[in-house]
Short mmCIF file of C-alpha atoms in Angstrom, two decimals:
data_model
loop_
_atom_site.label_atom_id
_atom_site.label_comp_id
_atom_site.label_asym_id
_atom_site.label_seq_id
_atom_site.Cartn_x
_atom_site.Cartn_y
_atom_site.Cartn_z
CA MET A 4 4.38 -13.28 -0.14
CA LEU A 5 2.16 -14.29 2.78
CA GLY A 6 3.51 -11.35 4.79
CA PHE A 7 2.46 -8.96 2.02
CA PHE A 8 -0.89 -10.74 1.93
CA ALA A 9 -1.42 -9.87 5.61
CA LEU A 10 -0.32 -6.28 5.02
CA GLY A 11 -2.69 -6.06 2.08
CA VAL A 12 -5.68 -7.15 4.16
CA ASN A 13 -4.67 -4.69 6.87
CA VAL A 14 -4.50 -1.77 4.43
CA TYR A 15 -7.96 -2.38 3.00
CA ILE A 16 -9.91 -3.96 5.85
CA VAL A 17 -11.44 -0.71 7.12
CA SER A 18 -13.32 -0.12 3.86
CA PRO A 19 -15.72 -3.13 3.93
CA ILE A 20 -16.30 -2.99 7.70
CA LEU A 21 -16.50 0.81 7.94
CA PRO A 22 -20.33 0.98 8.16
CA GLN A 23 -20.37 -1.72 10.86
CA MET A 24 -17.58 -0.08 12.87
CA SER A 25 -19.32 3.28 12.63
CA ARG A 26 -22.48 1.80 14.16
CA GLU A 27 -20.84 -0.30 16.87
CA LEU A 28 -18.25 2.28 17.95
CA GLN A 29 -20.79 5.11 17.68
CA ARG A 30 -18.43 7.16 15.56
CA THR A 31 -19.04 8.95 12.27
CA VAL A 32 -17.96 7.38 8.99
CA ALA A 33 -15.28 10.05 8.61
CA GLU A 34 -13.91 9.33 12.11
CA VAL A 35 -13.67 5.59 11.48
CA GLY A 36 -12.04 6.35 8.13
CA LEU A 37 -9.22 7.99 10.09
CA LEU A 38 -8.19 4.51 11.27
CA VAL A 39 -6.63 4.16 7.82
CA SER A 40 -4.57 7.25 8.56
CA ALA A 41 -3.71 5.92 12.04
CA TYR A 42 -2.04 2.96 10.32
CA SER A 43 -0.49 4.92 7.47
CA LEU A 44 0.88 7.98 9.28
CA PRO A 45 3.45 6.18 11.52
CA TYR A 46 4.63 4.33 8.43
CA ALA A 47 5.03 7.60 6.57
CA LEU A 48 6.88 9.39 9.36
CA LEU A 49 9.16 6.57 10.50
CA GLY A 50 9.94 4.80 7.21
CA PRO A 51 13.00 6.96 6.42
CA PHE A 52 14.55 5.90 9.72
CA PHE A 53 13.77 2.20 9.36
CA GLY A 54 14.84 1.91 5.70
CA PRO A 55 18.58 2.18 6.44
CA MET A 56 18.31 -0.58 9.07
CA SER A 57 18.37 -3.32 6.45
CA ASP A 58 21.35 -1.66 4.72
CA ARG A 59 23.25 -1.93 8.00
CA LEU A 60 21.91 -5.10 9.64
CA GLY A 61 20.86 -7.33 6.75
CA ARG A 62 17.43 -7.77 5.21
CA LYS A 63 16.11 -10.85 7.05
CA LEU A 64 16.72 -9.65 10.59
CA VAL A 65 14.84 -6.44 9.84
CA PHE A 66 11.83 -7.85 7.98
CA VAL A 67 11.29 -10.62 10.55
CA GLY A 68 11.31 -8.08 13.39
CA GLY A 69 8.92 -5.81 11.54
CA LEU A 70 6.44 -8.58 10.82
CA ALA A 71 6.55 -9.71 14.47
CA LEU A 72 5.52 -6.22 15.62
CA PHE A 73 2.81 -6.07 12.95
CA THR A 74 1.39 -9.41 14.15
CA LEU A 75 1.22 -8.39 17.81
CA ALA A 76 -0.34 -5.02 16.93
CA ASN A 77 -3.22 -6.57 14.99
CA LEU A 78 -3.97 -9.01 17.79
CA ALA A 79 -4.02 -5.99 20.12
CA CYS A 80 -6.50 -4.26 17.79
CA ALA A 81 -8.81 -7.26 18.08
CA ALA A 82 -8.78 -6.85 21.87
CA ALA A 83 -8.91 -3.02 21.96
CA PRO A 84 -11.32 -1.77 24.68
CA SER A 85 -12.04 1.57 22.97
CA PHE A 86 -11.74 3.50 19.73
CA GLU A 87 -8.65 5.29 21.08
CA TRP A 88 -6.84 2.04 21.89
CA LEU A 89 -7.83 0.69 18.49
CA ALA A 90 -6.20 3.72 16.86
CA ILE A 91 -3.02 3.11 18.90
CA GLY A 92 -2.97 -0.53 17.78
CA ARG A 93 -3.34 0.56 14.17
CA GLY A 94 -0.40 2.91 14.66
CA MET A 95 1.79 0.11 16.02
CA ALA A 96 0.84 -2.06 13.04
CA GLY A 97 1.96 0.80 10.79
CA ILE A 98 5.35 0.87 12.52
CA GLY A 99 5.74 -2.87 11.96
CA ALA A 100 4.87 -2.47 8.28
CA ALA A 101 7.37 0.41 8.00
CA ILE A 102 10.13 -1.91 9.20
CA PHE A 103 9.07 -4.95 7.16
CA THR A 104 8.23 -3.65 3.69
CA PRO A 105 11.33 -1.71 2.54
CA ALA A 106 13.59 -4.53 3.71
CA VAL A 107 11.70 -6.97 1.47
CA TYR A 108 11.81 -4.61 -1.53
CA ALA A 109 15.54 -4.08 -1.00
CA TYR A 110 16.01 -7.86 -0.77
CA VAL A 111 14.41 -8.23 -4.21
CA GLY A 112 16.45 -5.33 -5.58
CA ASP A 113 19.66 -6.98 -4.39
CA ARG A 114 18.91 -10.23 -6.19
CA PHE A 115 17.43 -9.23 -9.56
CA ALA A 116 18.96 -7.21 -12.38
CA TYR A 117 17.15 -3.99 -13.29
CA ALA A 118 15.77 -5.41 -16.54
CA GLU A 119 14.06 -8.23 -14.62
CA ARG A 120 13.19 -6.33 -11.46
CA ALA A 121 9.69 -5.10 -12.34
CA ARG A 122 8.62 -8.68 -13.04
CA ALA A 123 10.12 -9.85 -9.74
CA MET A 124 8.46 -6.98 -7.89
CA SER A 125 5.14 -7.89 -9.49
CA VAL A 126 5.27 -11.38 -7.95
CA ILE A 127 5.55 -9.93 -4.44
CA LEU A 128 3.17 -7.04 -5.03
CA ALA A 129 0.52 -9.41 -6.41
CA ALA A 130 0.05 -10.64 -2.84
CA VAL A 131 -1.45 -7.27 -1.85
CA PRO A 132 -4.41 -7.23 -4.28
CA ALA A 133 -4.66 -11.00 -3.81
CA ALA A 134 -5.43 -10.17 -0.20
CA THR A 135 -8.64 -8.54 -1.36
CA ILE A 136 -9.68 -11.72 -3.22
CA LEU A 137 -9.48 -13.99 -0.19
CA GLY A 138 -8.48 -11.75 2.69
CA LEU A 139 -11.22 -9.13 2.50
CA PRO A 140 -14.06 -11.63 1.96
CA LEU A 141 -12.76 -13.77 4.83
CA GLY A 142 -12.19 -10.69 6.96
CA GLY A 143 -15.70 -9.52 6.12
CA LEU A 144 -17.11 -12.91 7.09
CA ALA A 145 -15.17 -12.79 10.36
CA ALA A 146 -16.68 -9.35 11.01
CA ASP A 147 -20.16 -10.69 10.20
CA TRP A 148 -19.73 -13.61 12.61
CA PHE A 149 -17.67 -12.07 15.41
CA GLY A 150 -17.98 -8.32 14.93
CA TRP A 151 -15.25 -6.03 13.64
CA ARG A 152 -12.77 -7.49 16.15
CA GLY A 153 -12.85 -10.76 14.23
CA ALA A 154 -11.43 -9.03 11.15
CA PHE A 155 -8.33 -7.84 13.03
CA ALA A 156 -7.88 -11.23 14.71
CA PHE A 157 -7.93 -12.81 11.24
CA ILE A 158 -5.12 -10.48 10.09
CA GLY A 159 -3.07 -11.31 13.18
CA VAL A 160 -3.34 -15.05 12.60
CA VAL A 161 -2.35 -14.75 8.91
CA ALA A 162 0.64 -12.59 9.86
CA LEU A 163 1.70 -15.12 12.49
CA VAL A 164 1.73 -17.91 9.89
CA ALA A 165 3.82 -15.70 7.58
CA LEU A 166 6.22 -14.95 10.42
CA LEU A 167 6.78 -18.64 11.10
CA ALA A 168 7.45 -19.23 7.39
CA LEU A 169 10.04 -16.41 7.24
CA TYR A 170 12.02 -18.05 10.02
CA PHE A 171 13.26 -20.67 7.52
CA ILE A 172 14.68 -18.14 5.03
CA PRO A 173 18.50 -18.12 5.24
CA ARG A 174 19.89 -15.02 6.94
CA ASP A 175 21.72 -12.62 4.63
CA THR A 176 24.58 -10.25 5.48
CA PRO A 177 24.94 -6.54 4.66
CA GLN A 178 26.73 -5.95 1.37
CA ALA A 179 29.96 -3.99 1.22
CA GLY A 180 29.38 -0.25 1.19
CA GLN A 181 25.91 -0.47 2.73
CA ALA A 182 26.80 0.07 6.36
CA GLY A 183 27.13 3.86 6.39
CA SER A 184 25.47 6.01 9.01
CA TYR A 185 21.75 6.73 8.97
CA LEU A 186 22.30 10.44 8.42
CA ALA A 187 24.79 9.83 5.60
CA SER A 188 22.25 7.64 3.79
CA LEU A 189 19.53 10.27 4.12
CA ARG A 190 21.87 13.09 3.05
CA THR A 191 22.75 11.10 -0.05
CA LEU A 192 19.07 10.69 -0.87
CA LEU A 193 18.39 14.41 -0.41
CA ALA A 194 21.22 15.18 -2.85
CA ASN A 195 19.40 13.33 -5.65
CA PRO A 196 16.76 15.64 -7.21
CA VAL A 197 15.52 12.98 -9.64
CA LEU A 198 14.84 10.64 -6.74
CA LEU A 199 13.02 13.32 -4.75
CA SER A 200 10.82 14.11 -7.75
CA ALA A 201 10.03 10.43 -8.29
CA LEU A 202 8.97 10.19 -4.65
CA ALA A 203 6.46 12.99 -5.28
CA VAL A 204 4.82 10.76 -7.91
CA THR A 205 4.34 8.03 -5.32
CA PHE A 206 2.84 10.48 -2.81
CA THR A 207 0.24 12.05 -5.11
CA TRP A 208 -0.68 8.73 -6.74
CA PHE A 209 -1.52 7.07 -3.44
CA MET A 210 -3.07 10.16 -1.93
CA ALA A 211 -5.62 9.90 -4.74
CA SER A 212 -6.17 6.13 -4.66
CA SER A 213 -6.30 5.53 -0.90
CA GLY A 214 -8.60 8.47 -0.27
CA ILE A 215 -11.43 7.33 -2.50
CA PHE A 216 -10.89 3.62 -1.76
CA THR A 217 -11.59 4.20 1.94
CA PHE A 218 -15.13 5.28 1.07
CA LEU A 219 -15.91 2.58 -1.50
CA GLY A 220 -17.68 0.49 1.14
CA GLU A 221 -19.92 3.44 1.96
CA PHE A 222 -20.50 4.05 -1.77
CA PHE A 223 -21.72 0.49 -2.40
CA ALA A 224 -23.78 0.48 0.80
CA GLN A 225 -25.54 3.74 -0.11
CA SER A 226 -25.87 3.17 -3.87
CA PHE A 227 -26.82 -0.52 -3.89
CA GLY A 228 -27.88 -1.30 -0.29
CA MET A 229 -25.08 -3.84 0.18
CA SER A 230 -24.27 -5.59 3.45
CA THR A 231 -20.76 -5.84 4.90
CA LYS A 232 -20.41 -9.35 3.46
CA GLN A 233 -21.50 -8.23 -0.02
CA ILE A 234 -19.14 -5.25 0.03
CA ALA A 235 -16.25 -7.54 0.97
CA LEU A 236 -17.07 -9.79 -2.00
CA VAL A 237 -17.13 -6.81 -4.38
CA LEU A 238 -13.76 -5.68 -3.09
CA GLY A 239 -12.57 -9.25 -3.57
CA ALA A 240 -13.33 -8.78 -7.27
CA TYR A 241 -11.26 -5.58 -7.10
CA GLY A 242 -8.40 -7.68 -5.74
CA LEU A 243 -8.69 -10.20 -8.56
CA MET A 244 -8.34 -7.42 -11.12
CA GLY A 245 -5.44 -6.04 -9.09
CA VAL A 246 -3.60 -9.35 -9.37
CA VAL A 247 -4.23 -9.32 -13.12
CA GLY A 248 -2.92 -5.75 -13.34
CA THR A 249 0.18 -6.53 -11.30
CA ARG A 250 1.14 -9.54 -13.38
CA LEU A 251 0.45 -7.69 -16.65
CA GLY A 252 2.50 -4.73 -15.45
CA GLY A 253 5.45 -6.95 -14.59
CA ARG A 254 5.21 -8.79 -17.89
CA PHE A 255 4.95 -5.77 -20.19
CA SER A 256 7.25 -3.34 -18.37
CA ASP A 257 10.18 -4.32 -20.59
CA SER A 258 8.35 -3.85 -23.90
CA LEU A 259 6.48 -0.69 -22.89
CA GLY A 260 9.22 0.78 -20.73
CA LYS A 261 8.85 1.28 -17.01
CA LYS A 262 7.98 4.98 -17.25
CA ARG A 263 5.23 4.37 -19.81
CA SER A 264 3.86 1.56 -17.65
CA VAL A 265 3.57 3.91 -14.67
CA MET A 266 1.87 6.60 -16.75
CA LEU A 267 -0.57 4.13 -18.30
CA GLY A 268 -1.51 2.82 -14.87
CA ILE A 269 -2.14 6.29 -13.41
CA THR A 270 -4.20 7.27 -16.45
CA ALA A 271 -6.45 4.21 -16.21
CA PHE A 272 -7.02 4.75 -12.49
CA GLY A 273 -7.78 8.47 -12.90
CA LEU A 274 -10.32 7.91 -15.67
CA ALA A 275 -12.00 5.15 -13.67
CA ALA A 276 -12.24 7.36 -10.57
CA LEU A 277 -13.86 10.12 -12.63
CA SER A 278 -16.30 7.62 -14.17
CA LEU A 279 -17.47 6.12 -10.89
CA GLN A 280 -19.75 9.09 -10.18
CA ALA A 281 -21.66 8.39 -13.41
CA VAL A 282 -22.55 4.70 -12.90
CA GLY A 283 -25.93 5.53 -11.36
CA GLN A 284 -27.72 2.38 -10.19
CA SER A 285 -25.96 0.07 -12.65
CA MET A 286 -24.06 -2.57 -10.70
CA PRO A 287 -22.44 -4.13 -13.83
CA LEU A 288 -21.12 -0.72 -14.89
CA ALA A 289 -19.83 -0.03 -11.38
CA LEU A 290 -17.93 -3.34 -11.44
CA VAL A 291 -16.40 -2.57 -14.85
CA VAL A 292 -15.20 0.82 -13.62
CA LEU A 293 -13.82 -0.73 -10.44
CA SER A 294 -11.96 -3.33 -12.52
CA VAL A 295 -10.29 -0.68 -14.70
CA TRP A 296 -9.35 1.20 -11.54
CA ALA A 297 -7.73 -1.88 -9.99
CA ILE A 298 -5.84 -2.90 -13.12
CA GLY A 299 -4.52 0.64 -13.54
CA ILE A 300 -3.21 1.00 -9.99
CA TRP A 301 -1.48 -2.36 -9.94
CA PHE A 302 -0.25 -2.29 -13.54
CA GLY A 303 1.99 0.70 -12.86
CA LEU A 304 3.21 -0.06 -9.35
CA PRO A 305 5.85 -2.76 -10.12
CA SER A 306 7.55 -0.43 -12.59
CA GLN A 307 7.47 2.49 -10.14
CA GLN A 308 9.12 0.31 -7.49
CA ALA A 309 11.73 -0.94 -9.97
CA ILE A 310 12.60 2.60 -11.12
CA LEU A 311 13.08 3.80 -7.57
CA SER A 312 15.09 0.75 -6.52
CA GLU A 313 17.72 1.60 -9.15
CA LEU A 314 18.05 5.34 -8.53
CA MET A 315 20.49 4.89 -5.63
CA PRO A 316 21.66 1.25 -5.48
CA SER A 317 24.28 1.85 -2.78
CA ALA A 318 21.52 2.70 -0.27
CA ARG A 319 18.62 0.69 -1.67
CA GLY A 320 17.04 -0.01 1.71
CA THR A 321 17.01 3.71 2.50
CA VAL A 322 15.41 4.57 -0.84
CA MET A 323 12.70 1.95 -0.53
CA GLY A 324 12.02 3.01 3.05
CA VAL A 325 11.51 6.64 2.03
CA ASN A 326 9.45 5.61 -1.01
CA ASN A 327 7.14 3.55 1.15
CA SER A 328 6.94 6.48 3.53
CA MET A 329 5.70 8.61 0.66
CA LEU A 330 3.23 5.89 -0.32
CA TYR A 331 1.84 5.72 3.19
CA LEU A 332 2.00 9.46 3.74
CA GLY A 333 -0.24 9.71 0.68
CA SER A 334 -2.37 6.92 2.16
CA ALA A 335 -2.62 8.85 5.44
CA VAL A 336 -3.36 12.26 3.95
CA GLY A 337 -5.69 10.85 1.28
CA PRO A 338 -8.48 9.50 3.53
CA ALA A 339 -8.34 12.57 5.79
CA VAL A 340 -8.77 14.99 2.87
CA ALA A 341 -11.22 12.71 1.05
CA GLY A 342 -13.36 12.50 4.20
CA GLN A 343 -13.72 16.27 4.25
CA VAL A 344 -14.57 16.35 0.54
CA TYR A 345 -17.16 13.60 1.07
CA ILE A 346 -18.75 15.34 4.07
CA GLY A 347 -18.81 18.73 2.34
CA GLY A 348 -20.17 17.45 -0.94
CA SER A 349 -20.99 13.96 -2.19
CA PHE A 350 -19.34 10.91 -3.69
CA GLY A 351 -19.49 12.75 -7.02
CA ALA A 352 -17.37 15.55 -5.56
CA LEU A 353 -14.96 12.95 -4.17
CA SER A 354 -14.71 11.36 -7.61
CA LEU A 355 -13.84 14.69 -9.24
CA TYR A 356 -11.29 15.50 -6.54
CA THR A 357 -9.62 12.10 -7.03
CA GLY A 358 -9.40 12.60 -10.78
CA ALA A 359 -7.72 15.97 -10.26
CA VAL A 360 -5.09 14.54 -7.88
CA ALA A 361 -4.45 11.64 -10.29
CA ALA A 362 -3.86 14.19 -13.07
CA ILE A 363 -1.19 15.85 -10.92
CA ALA A 364 0.49 12.47 -10.37
CA LEU A 365 0.42 11.79 -14.11
CA GLY A 366 1.97 15.16 -14.91
CA LEU A 367 4.76 14.59 -12.40
CA ALA A 368 5.45 11.12 -13.81
CA ALA A 369 5.69 12.52 -17.34
CA LEU A 370 8.15 15.19 -16.23
CA VAL A 371 10.47 13.41 -13.82
CA LEU A 372 10.51 9.61 -14.14
CA ARG A 373 13.46 7.99 -15.87
CA ASP A 374 14.28 4.37 -16.61
CA GLU A 375 18.01 4.74 -16.03
CA SER A 376 20.00 5.09 -12.80
CA HIS A 377 20.86 8.49 -11.32
CA GLU A 378 23.32 7.42 -8.64
CA VAL A 379 24.85 10.17 -6.51
CA VAL A 380 28.21 9.63 -4.82
CA PRO A 381 27.53 9.11 -1.09
CA ILE A 382 28.43 11.92 1.28
CA SER A 383 30.89 10.74 3.88
#
């Protein structure tokens, strides 16, 4: 869980320190926002190639190696001499995350029956919004005290502690039937239309959520005159509601059904994103809307991960790698597109755009998600 905590801080850290980085690096807000894409894009492009590694080599070897690269990359970001080197460091961190994350999801999928899997996924996923409760406030404080470099150094130290803890987990071995070729695993995935459609839900959902989240720090700075420290504390409240949403989603996925849980989560997020433009100068109302947003996103995610982990059990690492690629491809495209919407219009325009993309994700979920397995016989 501590590894996911570090990844969670890394995903969200640009938002609270974005105004400070823009000033100190002498770059526009939109340019600094692209650092989110610099982290997400390598993950999106390389995830399909790293996912099969844990099917072939075993889960522990792969997720330890991925977290080691992630740790070194964040320490390099803290020492980056320029914006360009910082972007390269963010890209290397994305590669480490692309190796680490699907191996962990596959590890959980191997050890929990489908009926219990959403609850198990929720325990791990809760570490990501939990990162915004402690990680973002502490990262924001580090940025206040030491500049933006302190925030990345903080992530590197947390990841190093997680890496040392993972060393003591017993090494697993690949299961029978998992050691096929990389290309065979990917061909099998491409032969499963239900799986491909479910991946489109992940992409659009996180294109919407990551795009607008990147500019939340700017929204609170402009609307309420908040400092970096205050923004980090507000986003910490977002994380608390995310933990609540994750645990509720895991708990109620069996009674509601995993598909309904995903649809309910997307709906809550979309309505909250549309409402954010109307909060005016009311801080309490803004916090309520942000809470609904957080609960919605994290309520549906454990069920989405559980559904996908069962669609092709014989190549679970491959599936989770490609799914996380779609998540991070959405997270890479989202801020880039949202930045253009924000520059060309206002936060109100960004809110409307986000609601529209969330509606597309909801429609796809209604049409294509299933709770049962759709295994395709592997292509030899």
